[in-house]
Amino acid sequence: MGEVYRARDTKLGRDVAIKVLPEAFAHDAERMARFEREAQVLASLNHPNIAAIYGLEESSDVRSLVMELVEGPTLEDRIAQGPVPLDEALALVKPIAEGLEYAHEKGVIHRDLKPANIKIASDGTVKLLDFGLAKAVEEPVVAGNPSISPTLTIRGTSAGVILGTAAYMAPEQARGAVVDKRADIWAFGVVLYEMLTAKQPFVGSTVSDTLAGVLKTDPDLAVIPASVRRLVRRCVEKDAKRRLRDIGDARLAIEELLAGRTDGDETPQPSPKRAILWKAVAGILAVVLLSVGALFWRTTRPVSQPLVRLDVQLGPEFELSTVFSANAILSPDGTRVVYTGRGTDGKLRLYTRLLAQEHAVPLAGTEDASGPFLSPDGQSIAFFAGGKLKKASVQGGGTVVLCDAQSDRGGSWGDDGNIVAALTISGPLFRVSPSGGTPQALTSLRQENSELTHRYPQVLPGSQAVLFTAHTLTGVGYERATIELQSLRTGERKTLVRDSYFGRYVPSGHLLYIHQGGLYAAPMDVARQELTGPAAPVLEDVASTPQYGFAQLDVARNGTLVYVKGRGPSQTLVWLDSTGRTQPLRTVAADYGSPLSPLKFSPDGKRLAVTVTQDGNTEVWVYDLERDVMTRLTFTPGFSGWPVWAPDGKHIVVTSSRNNAMPNLYWVRADGTGEAVRLTESKYRQNPVSFSPDGRRLAFTEINPQTKVDIWTLPLEEVESDHPKAGKPEPFLQTSFNEAVPKISPDGRWLAYVSDESGAGEIYVRPFPGPGGKWQVSAGGGRSPVWSKKAPELLYQNPQGMMAVSYTVKDGAFAASKPRLWVEKKDLGLGFDLAPDGKRFAVVQAETEPKGTAQVTFLLNFFDELRRRAPAGK
């Protein structure tokens, strides 16, 4: 059959698919000749609905075809979800017919048309795959799934040779007779039938039984819509002479059906005289109805309003402060805006303002709130704060705690009163009662797809389904994001859009989402829970965060959109001391990627390893504090990050997605010279965190879909050379919970880490390298532990800011003091590290707008703009 690889064309900067001829045929002259002839023929096919072939390559006696890489599910995947509605089926088979028509005009026959060879790209484009590629097997197939039985061929379309897949073979193919383009027409009819019924018309328990069905039985056309029966019947005529002779005729029939015209094949025809009478009556009625309809339309038609853009300063307290929760949202009726702001007391809280009023009102009890979302009636607001999900009235008053919340990655209030929210950093969505209580898991992660998290839900009207963004560990750098829809009634789930995030359904009948940094809209039938037309770009300047799957936008039912404009690099490096005072460290703005990778001081404190994102690539740099010079350390298209200094100060370990592999651990020189040395090889993503004092043991994390985030250690030898010897990685802590950020103490005796075993992230300490007990250090939440090298102290983050605990060791037991507030700083993210002197932190700080100047943008009549850009499908 051959082998197919995903590859990167480094010259043209694009991903491709490479198909390699099976090794068994590598020295078969006839096979090689046919392989080349087919490549030449396929290279002549240039059609938007045919996956293109870019070239024929040869390397070390290996022949391969370089082809267009088509992302997205196959038609077989779509059919597996159930019968395809007629309108959608016709919209999908029309481009199939167009692609076949083009190929037939070029003298090329597909010979193996089936749902598995048809892909639906992420932008909705339908692509035909495997055009004329020879596939051979040496042994006859006598059992198995006939729909995926192999293609059999030896010499093109010669008589006496079976060519095709059993369930889609024309009778002449099944007999081994010479075939022409009418074999493709037969398969086209079979595919259309299967789409409409989710069943194959000719199926048996073995390939032989299926071929017998093709030759002897007729499909039951009564189970498909009457409007397409004649078309399908003419495609699956067993006698090729009576079959539809040109796929272009099928295309024309489909276009007429899409335009609302049918051939009336299954309706009895009236007598000629009666037909004339009915035509006359129908004509008169048509004139009357058209006249009345035109008058009614003129007086009642909706007026399409132009798009109106307003840049608004909400108030002097408004602050743009986060990369993963909304700064401003609208009430469902569009009359009120709720936003985050910082008052004169310096505290961040929620403010609410009716758009008809001049001033905003702070909401008491919402200090440190993030991720707000409103109830369907707009009278209550839910938000995340202090490790809890809370709610309050927009009119003010007390707040109510609903449940614990480890993270603030989005929530939605359904019109049935229930809340759906992402309560954990890595995990599914939960249903929360509006009166509070224990949350109930609503979705489940697909372990077979290596899913990590479900985020930013939206309960659809009627509370029958929920939209959300799923992140999977299938790519490099950032996890891949898809927009999913799950029925709340049946639990069934489908993928709506791939490689996109932050899906939002709006009442104009569109799905909004972010794709490659831009806002797109696609027509959507919310009742059928599916997209009905191609997507169109809408906005290019929406602030979004792909690593979190978030975008700063909200839409009201009245057609008003509010969003925050995207900005360029806006982060600087500053010093932060225990008084909360900051001083510039490096004033040049850059995208330091703090949500992705921490900062790390060199052992002598004179250099700082950071990550910088430019043009979509994240790389490790070293900043020399004394010389004020930045030196790039890694050169990896994709992602390199999480730098950790080796104790010798001459080497750094990073995680990197080199060669398009899953990010694993590499050893690099800190001066940027020499080649990177790979330390680990794993199919899971790994992040280095800390070294033992002697440099012979590296603690790192690995993300396993089955056991979540685990802590491992890597033994190392010859750690002062450029080519250390890495031993076999050893699990340190591997449970059903998330254990992360393992930090080895300066004396090498203890390991601090974060675990969510209690339901929320807390800091724990264990003996290193073990075994031994564990001690909980934090209270009320904790993350990102860091040891002081100058005092017996362990510092960590919690919702109040940076906390510190002193500790002692007695009789082998770790004893921590009561946590105390070291500095009130609540938005550090991961971008910080404690200087070796233990007196101050280096911190990535987001540049903020001058107080009172931060803006949001309102778009009025947004739904009219959507209808113009992405008209609704049938």
GROMACS .gro file of C-alpha atoms in nm, residues 364-606:
model
  243
  364ALA     CA    1  -1.875   4.521   4.588
  365GLY     CA    2  -1.726   4.183   4.672
  366THR     CA    3  -1.571   4.131   4.326
  367GLU     CA    4  -1.210   4.208   4.421
  368ASP     CA    5  -0.956   4.021   4.205
  369ALA     CA    6  -1.238   3.896   3.979
  370SER     CA    7  -1.163   3.754   3.637
  371GLY     CA    8  -1.350   3.571   3.361
  372PRO     CA    9  -1.695   3.732   3.420
  373PHE     CA   10  -2.006   3.607   3.239
  374LEU     CA   11  -2.370   3.714   3.272
  375SER     CA   12  -2.695   3.524   3.324
  376PRO     CA   13  -2.938   3.508   3.029
  377ASP     CA   14  -3.156   3.782   3.179
  378GLY     CA   15  -2.852   4.000   3.243
  379GLN     CA   16  -2.934   4.048   3.611
  380SER     CA   17  -2.667   3.825   3.765
  381ILE     CA   18  -2.298   3.789   3.699
  382ALA     CA   19  -2.067   3.496   3.767
  383PHE     CA   20  -1.689   3.534   3.798
  384PHE     CA   21  -1.373   3.367   3.925
  385ALA     CA   22  -1.186   3.499   4.229
  386GLY     CA   23  -0.971   3.356   4.505
  387GLY     CA   24  -0.985   3.000   4.374
  388LYS     CA   25  -1.368   3.005   4.368
  389LEU     CA   26  -1.651   3.050   4.120
  390LYS     CA   27  -1.884   3.318   4.258
  391LYS     CA   28  -2.195   3.508   4.156
  392ALA     CA   29  -2.346   3.847   4.236
  393SER     CA   30  -2.627   4.075   4.127
  394VAL     CA   31  -2.541   4.346   3.875
  395GLN     CA   32  -2.735   4.582   4.101
  396GLY     CA   33  -2.484   4.523   4.379
  397GLY     CA   34  -2.504   4.345   4.714
  398GLY     CA   35  -2.334   4.037   4.850
  399THR     CA   36  -2.157   3.763   4.654
  400VAL     CA   37  -2.229   3.390   4.672
  401VAL     CA   38  -1.961   3.120   4.642
  402LEU     CA   39  -2.077   2.849   4.402
  403CYS     CA   40  -1.783   2.607   4.406
  404ASP     CA   41  -1.406   2.571   4.401
  405ALA     CA   42  -1.235   2.674   4.078
  406GLN     CA   43  -0.870   2.595   4.012
  407SER     CA   44  -0.861   2.817   3.703
  408ASP     CA   45  -1.060   3.083   3.523
  409ARG     CA   46  -1.075   2.945   3.171
  410GLY     CA   47  -1.429   3.047   3.090
  411GLY     CA   48  -1.791   2.987   3.185
  412SER     CA   49  -2.138   3.021   3.036
  413TRP     CA   50  -2.480   3.057   3.195
  414GLY     CA   51  -2.747   2.853   3.014
  415ASP     CA   52  -3.109   2.962   2.983
  416ASP     CA   53  -3.206   2.656   3.192
  417GLY     CA   54  -3.033   2.824   3.487
  418ASN     CA   55  -2.730   2.594   3.501
  419ILE     CA   56  -2.371   2.710   3.455
  420VAL     CA   57  -2.109   2.530   3.246
  421ALA     CA   58  -1.752   2.623   3.335
  422ALA     CA   59  -1.388   2.519   3.301
  423LEU     CA   60  -1.287   2.480   3.665
  424THR     CA   61  -0.946   2.315   3.621
  425ILE     CA   62  -0.636   2.404   3.423
  426SER     CA   63  -0.625   2.062   3.262
  427GLY     CA   64  -0.954   1.874   3.244
  428PRO     CA   65  -1.313   1.868   3.118
  429LEU     CA   66  -1.602   2.109   3.157
  430PHE     CA   67  -1.831   2.098   3.462
  431ARG     CA   68  -2.199   2.173   3.521
  432VAL     CA   69  -2.262   2.395   3.824
  433SER     CA   70  -2.599   2.462   3.985
  434PRO     CA   71  -2.684   2.835   4.014
  435SER     CA   72  -2.735   2.774   4.387
  436GLY     CA   73  -2.391   2.617   4.423
  437GLY     CA   74  -2.283   2.271   4.533
  438THR     CA   75  -2.056   1.999   4.397
  439PRO     CA   76  -1.981   2.046   4.025
  440GLN     CA   77  -2.062   1.756   3.793
  441ALA     CA   78  -1.827   1.664   3.507
  442LEU     CA   79  -2.006   1.740   3.180
  443THR     CA   80  -1.755   1.648   2.913
  444SER     CA   81  -1.478   1.391   2.901
  445LEU     CA   82  -1.132   1.414   2.751
  446ARG     CA   83  -1.066   1.189   2.454
  447GLN     CA   84  -0.758   0.999   2.558
  448GLU     CA   85  -0.719   0.846   2.214
  449ASN     CA   86  -0.676   1.201   2.080
  450SER     CA   87  -0.443   1.306   2.364
  451GLU     CA   88  -0.683   1.582   2.471
  452LEU     CA   89  -0.558   1.797   2.755
  453THR     CA   90  -0.834   2.042   2.836
  454HIS     CA   91  -1.175   2.184   2.747
  455ARG     CA   92  -1.212   2.560   2.779
  456TYR     CA   93  -1.426   2.868   2.711
  457PRO     CA   94  -1.769   2.705   2.684
  458GLN     CA   95  -2.085   2.862   2.546
  459VAL     CA   96  -2.422   2.707   2.623
  460LEU     CA   97  -2.627   2.733   2.304
  461PRO     CA   98  -2.988   2.867   2.302
  462GLY     CA   99  -3.228   2.613   2.449
  463SER     CA  100  -2.951   2.460   2.665
  464GLN     CA  101  -2.945   2.154   2.441
  465ALA     CA  102  -2.576   2.180   2.348
  466VAL     CA  103  -2.252   2.348   2.448
  467LEU     CA  104  -1.967   2.484   2.236
  468PHE     CA  105  -1.612   2.473   2.369
  469THR     CA  106  -1.246   2.475   2.269
  470ALA     CA  107  -1.053   2.148   2.307
  471HIS     CA  108  -0.673   2.142   2.321
  472THR     CA  109  -0.490   1.828   2.213
  473LEU     CA  110  -0.127   1.727   2.244
  474THR     CA  111  -0.083   1.652   1.875
  475GLY     CA  112   0.132   1.934   1.749
  476VAL     CA  113   0.452   2.105   1.843
  477GLY     CA  114   0.488   2.425   2.037
  478TYR     CA  115   0.128   2.513   2.113
  479GLU     CA  116  -0.126   2.237   2.153
  480ARG     CA  117  -0.369   2.208   1.864
  481ALA     CA  118  -0.711   2.359   1.928
  482THR     CA  119  -1.048   2.257   1.784
  483ILE     CA  120  -1.399   2.393   1.830
  484GLU     CA  121  -1.628   2.120   1.958
  485LEU     CA  122  -2.004   2.089   2.004
  486GLN     CA  123  -2.155   1.844   2.251
  487SER     CA  124  -2.522   1.765   2.287
  488LEU     CA  125  -2.634   1.805   2.648
  489ARG     CA  126  -2.922   1.569   2.582
  490THR     CA  127  -2.747   1.273   2.421
  491GLY     CA  128  -2.383   1.339   2.507
  492GLU     CA  129  -2.287   1.307   2.139
  493ARG     CA  130  -2.002   1.529   2.027
  494LYS     CA  131  -1.876   1.662   1.696
  495THR     CA  132  -1.586   1.875   1.578
  496LEU     CA  133  -1.706   2.192   1.400
  497VAL     CA  134  -1.377   2.362   1.313
  498ARG     CA  135  -1.016   2.246   1.338
  499ASP     CA  136  -0.705   2.451   1.416
  500SER     CA  137  -0.924   2.726   1.560
  501TYR     CA  138  -1.045   2.839   1.901
  502PHE     CA  139  -1.293   3.047   2.104
  503GLY     CA  140  -1.607   2.952   1.914
  504ARG     CA  141  -1.912   3.173   1.973
  505TYR     CA  142  -2.258   3.127   1.819
  506VAL     CA  143  -2.444   3.453   1.754
  507PRO     CA  144  -2.816   3.509   1.678
  508SER     CA  145  -2.748   3.608   1.317
  509GLY     CA  146  -2.700   3.234   1.259
  510HIS     CA  147  -2.319   3.236   1.254
  511LEU     CA  148  -2.033   3.073   1.438
  512LEU     CA  149  -1.751   3.314   1.521
  513TYR     CA  150  -1.404   3.180   1.592
  514ILE     CA  151  -1.035   3.269   1.582
  515HIS     CA  152  -0.818   3.110   1.314
  516GLN     CA  153  -0.452   3.206   1.266
  517GLY     CA  154  -0.505   3.526   1.464
  518GLY     CA  155  -0.810   3.648   1.267
  519LEU     CA  156  -1.182   3.643   1.348
  520TYR     CA  157  -1.386   3.428   1.109
  521ALA     CA  158  -1.760   3.369   1.070
  522ALA     CA  159  -1.936   3.064   0.924
  523PRO     CA  160  -2.314   3.016   0.878
  524MET     CA  161  -2.451   2.775   1.137
  525ASP     CA  162  -2.782   2.596   1.187
  526VAL     CA  163  -2.809   2.582   1.566
  527ALA     CA  164  -3.107   2.345   1.554
  528ARG     CA  165  -2.916   2.092   1.344
  529GLN     CA  166  -2.597   2.178   1.533
  530GLU     CA  167  -2.384   2.208   1.221
  531LEU     CA  168  -2.224   2.459   0.986
  532THR     CA  169  -2.413   2.527   0.664
  533GLY     CA  170  -2.169   2.724   0.453
  534PRO     CA  171  -1.809   2.835   0.405
  535ALA     CA  172  -1.636   3.065   0.652
  536ALA     CA  173  -1.530   3.422   0.576
  537PRO     CA  174  -1.275   3.649   0.751
  538VAL     CA  175  -1.434   3.927   0.956
  539LEU     CA  176  -1.167   4.106   1.165
  540GLU     CA  177  -0.790   4.093   1.181
  541ASP     CA  178  -0.715   4.298   1.493
  542VAL     CA  179  -0.883   4.107   1.779
  543ALA     CA  180  -0.656   4.048   2.078
  544SER     CA  181  -0.623   3.673   2.125
  545THR     CA  182  -0.403   3.421   2.301
  546PRO     CA  183  -0.363   3.095   2.105
  547GLN     CA  184  -0.184   2.908   2.383
  548TYR     CA  185  -0.492   2.956   2.602
  549GLY     CA  186  -0.754   2.947   2.325
  550PHE     CA  187  -0.895   3.285   2.426
  551ALA     CA  188  -1.005   3.602   2.248
  552GLN     CA  189  -1.106   3.940   2.390
  553LEU     CA  190  -1.455   3.975   2.240
  554ASP     CA  191  -1.823   3.948   2.330
  555VAL     CA  192  -2.146   3.981   2.131
  556ALA     CA  193  -2.494   4.088   2.241
  557ARG     CA  194  -2.824   3.971   2.096
  558ASN     CA  195  -2.890   4.314   1.947
  559GLY     CA  196  -2.598   4.280   1.707
  560THR     CA  197  -2.334   4.476   1.899
  561LEU     CA  198  -1.980   4.340   1.924
  562VAL     CA  199  -1.726   4.463   2.178
  563TYR     CA  200  -1.361   4.365   2.151
  564VAL     CA  201  -1.010   4.463   2.246
  565LYS     CA  202  -0.770   4.535   1.964
  566GLY     CA  203  -0.460   4.321   1.934
  567ARG     CA  204  -0.134   4.484   2.021
  568GLY     CA  205   0.229   4.416   1.935
  569PRO     CA  206   0.503   4.314   2.179
  570SER     CA  207   0.420   4.490   2.504
  571GLN     CA  208   0.625   4.327   2.778
  572THR     CA  209   0.936   4.446   2.958
  573LEU     CA  210   1.163   4.300   3.227
  574VAL     CA  211   1.152   4.466   3.571
  575TRP     CA  212   1.286   4.411   3.922
  576LEU     CA  213   1.026   4.349   4.194
  577ASP     CA  214   1.116   4.369   4.563
  578SER     CA  215   0.924   4.276   4.877
  579THR     CA  216   0.775   4.625   4.909
  580GLY     CA  217   0.601   4.588   4.573
  581ARG     CA  218   0.825   4.849   4.413
  582THR     CA  219   0.941   4.783   4.056
  583GLN     CA  220   1.249   4.910   3.872
  584PRO     CA  221   1.339   4.869   3.505
  585LEU     CA  222   1.560   4.571   3.425
  586ARG     CA  223   1.533   4.574   3.044
  587THR     CA  224   1.312   4.842   2.895
  588VAL     CA  225   1.305   4.714   2.535
  589ALA     CA  226   0.957   4.572   2.473
  590ALA     CA  227   0.929   4.216   2.345
  591ASP     CA  228   0.696   3.918   2.352
  592TYR     CA  229   0.863   3.725   2.632
  593GLY     CA  230   0.609   3.446   2.616
  594SER     CA  231   0.559   3.441   2.993
  595PRO     CA  232   0.250   3.217   2.975
  596LEU     CA  233   0.465   2.954   2.803
  597SER     CA  234   0.798   2.956   2.979
  598PRO     CA  235   0.951   3.095   3.299
  599LEU     CA  236   1.259   3.311   3.334
  600LYS     CA  237   1.571   3.156   3.486
  601PHE     CA  238   1.876   3.322   3.645
  602SER     CA  239   2.223   3.179   3.582
  603PRO     CA  240   2.391   3.044   3.898
  604ASP     CA  241   2.596   3.365   3.934
  605GLY     CA  242   2.292   3.587   3.876
  606LYS     CA  243   2.459   3.781   3.593
   0.00000   0.00000   0.00000
